[in-house]
Amino acid sequence: MGVTTYEHEDVSSIPPHRLFKSLVLDSDNLIPKVLPQAIKSCETLEGDGGPGTVKLLTFGEGSQYKHAKHRIDEIDEKNYVFKYTVLEGDAFGDQLESISNVVKIEAGPDGGSICKTVSTYHTKGDHHIAEDKIKEGKEKAKAIFKAIEAHLHAHPHEYN
């Protein structure tokens, strides 16, 4: 099995507690609402929403893929840390085993946030993840981040 890791940061003017509540704790409801072309729905298959919970994401009409299944590994509301693993999906093909993600939201400048993400791709056999596929994933994640951020700016009383 091969391993490829990448990191990226997004800076936001939204405070960490609002960003964490919306981006992590209520993402199942908020993302389909603000970006239905990306994520159509999120269904809990097993668990109570905490660690060990498995969810099925159904992608929207604008996606070339249909679904992905992920497991929540850790939710640390005090330190704004969220760990989850994408277990399967039609984007995996015969190359990917899983993708582990760690999202940490920290205090940023002027009361805002810095959202740091580390994604680790676990490949089957000796497959290597092409740089353009990683870039594509980063761009999709950034689009979701920016859509949530815009929603929070437009609705300043939500997720306080």
Coordinates of C-alpha atoms in Angstrom, one line a residue:
M1 CA 0.0 0.0 0.0
G2 CA 1.2 3.5 -0.9
V3 CA 0.6 6.6 1.1
T4 CA 0.4 10.2 -0.2
T5 CA -0.2 13.1 2.2
Y6 CA -1.0 16.7 1.5
E7 CA -1.9 19.7 3.7
H8 CA -3.7 22.9 3.1
E9 CA -5.0 25.9 5.0
D10 CA -8.0 28.2 4.5
V11 CA -8.1 31.5 6.3
S12 CA -11.5 32.9 7.2
S13 CA -12.9 35.9 9.0
I14 CA -15.5 33.6 10.7
P15 CA -14.6 32.8 14.4
P16 CA -13.5 29.2 15.1
H17 CA -16.6 28.2 17.1
R18 CA -19.0 29.2 14.3
L19 CA -16.9 27.6 11.6
F20 CA -16.7 24.4 13.5
K21 CA -20.4 24.2 14.3
S22 CA -21.3 24.8 10.7
L23 CA -18.5 23.0 8.8
V24 CA -18.4 20.0 11.1
L25 CA -21.3 19.6 13.5
D26 CA -24.1 20.6 11.1
S27 CA -22.5 19.8 7.7
D28 CA -25.0 17.1 7.0
N29 CA -27.7 19.7 6.8
L30 CA -25.8 22.9 5.8
I31 CA -23.8 21.6 2.8
P32 CA -26.8 20.2 0.9
K33 CA -28.6 23.5 1.6
V34 CA -25.9 25.9 0.4
L35 CA -24.2 23.7 -2.2
P36 CA -26.7 21.1 -3.4
Q37 CA -24.9 20.6 -6.7
A38 CA -21.9 19.2 -4.7
I39 CA -23.6 17.2 -1.9
K40 CA -27.3 16.2 -2.4
S41 CA -27.7 14.4 0.9
C42 CA -25.9 12.8 3.9
E43 CA -27.4 9.7 5.5
T44 CA -26.3 8.1 8.8
L45 CA -25.9 4.4 8.1
E46 CA -24.8 3.4 11.6
G47 CA -23.9 5.2 14.9
D48 CA -25.1 8.2 16.8
G49 CA -23.1 11.0 15.2
G50 CA -20.0 10.4 17.3
P51 CA -16.9 8.4 16.7
G52 CA -17.6 5.2 14.8
T53 CA -20.6 6.7 12.9
V54 CA -20.7 5.8 9.3
K55 CA -22.4 8.1 6.8
L56 CA -23.3 7.9 3.1
L57 CA -22.8 11.1 1.1
T58 CA -24.8 11.3 -2.2
F59 CA -23.2 13.8 -4.6
G60 CA -25.3 16.4 -6.4
E61 CA -26.2 16.6 -10.1
G62 CA -23.0 18.6 -10.8
S63 CA -20.7 15.8 -9.7
Q64 CA -19.1 13.1 -11.9
Y65 CA -19.4 10.7 -8.9
K66 CA -22.4 9.3 -7.2
H67 CA -21.5 8.5 -3.6
A68 CA -18.9 8.1 -0.8
K69 CA -19.0 6.5 2.5
H70 CA -17.1 7.9 5.5
R71 CA -16.6 7.1 9.2
I72 CA -16.2 9.7 11.9
D73 CA -13.0 8.9 13.9
E74 CA -12.9 11.8 16.3
I75 CA -14.8 15.0 17.1
D76 CA -13.1 17.3 19.6
E77 CA -15.5 20.3 20.1
K78 CA -13.3 21.9 22.7
N79 CA -10.2 22.1 20.4
Y80 CA -12.1 22.2 17.1
V81 CA -10.6 19.0 15.7
F82 CA -12.4 16.6 13.4
K83 CA -11.0 13.3 12.1
Y84 CA -12.7 11.2 9.6
T85 CA -11.9 8.5 7.0
V86 CA -13.5 8.1 3.6
L87 CA -13.9 4.3 3.4
E88 CA -15.3 3.9 -0.1
G89 CA -16.8 5.6 -3.1
D90 CA -17.1 5.4 -6.8
A91 CA -14.2 7.9 -7.2
F92 CA -11.9 5.3 -5.6
G93 CA -11.7 3.0 -8.6
D94 CA -9.1 0.3 -8.3
Q95 CA -6.5 2.7 -6.9
L96 CA -7.6 3.9 -3.4
E97 CA -8.1 2.0 -0.2
S98 CA -9.2 5.0 1.9
I99 CA -8.5 8.7 2.6
S100 CA -7.9 9.8 6.2
N101 CA -8.5 13.5 7.0
V102 CA -7.8 15.7 10.0
V103 CA -9.4 19.1 10.1
K104 CA -8.3 21.6 12.8
I105 CA -9.7 25.0 13.1
E106 CA -7.6 27.5 15.0
A107 CA -8.0 31.1 16.0
G108 CA -6.8 33.4 13.2
P109 CA -6.1 37.1 12.7
D110 CA -8.8 39.7 13.8
G111 CA -11.1 37.1 15.4
G112 CA -11.2 34.8 12.4
S113 CA -10.0 31.3 11.8
I114 CA -7.4 29.2 10.1
C115 CA -8.7 25.9 9.0
K116 CA -5.9 23.4 8.6
T117 CA -6.5 20.1 6.8
V118 CA -4.2 17.1 6.4
S119 CA -5.4 14.4 4.0
T120 CA -3.7 11.0 3.7
Y121 CA -4.5 8.9 0.7
H122 CA -3.9 5.1 1.2
T123 CA -3.6 3.5 -2.2
K124 CA -4.0 -0.2 -3.2
G125 CA -0.8 -1.9 -4.2
D126 CA 1.8 0.5 -5.6
H127 CA -0.6 3.0 -7.2
H128 CA 0.3 6.6 -7.0
I129 CA -2.3 9.4 -6.8
A130 CA -1.8 11.9 -9.7
E131 CA -1.2 15.5 -8.7
D132 CA -4.2 16.6 -10.8
K133 CA -6.5 14.4 -8.7
I134 CA -5.2 15.9 -5.5
K135 CA -5.6 19.4 -6.9
E136 CA -9.2 18.5 -8.0
G137 CA -10.0 17.4 -4.4
K138 CA -8.5 20.5 -2.9
E139 CA -10.5 22.7 -5.2
K140 CA -13.8 20.9 -4.3
A141 CA -13.0 21.2 -0.6
K142 CA -12.2 24.9 -1.0
A143 CA -15.5 25.5 -2.9
I144 CA -17.4 23.9 0.0
F145 CA -15.5 25.9 2.5
K146 CA -16.1 29.2 0.7
A147 CA -19.8 28.4 0.3
I148 CA -20.2 27.8 4.0
E149 CA -18.2 30.9 4.8
A150 CA -20.4 33.0 2.5
H151 CA -23.6 31.5 4.1
L152 CA -22.2 32.5 7.6
H153 CA -21.5 36.0 6.4
A154 CA -25.0 36.3 5.0
H155 CA -26.6 34.8 8.2
P156 CA -24.6 36.3 11.1
H157 CA -26.9 35.0 13.8
E158 CA -26.6 31.3 12.8
Y159 CA -24.2 28.9 14.6
N160 CA -23.3 31.3 17.4

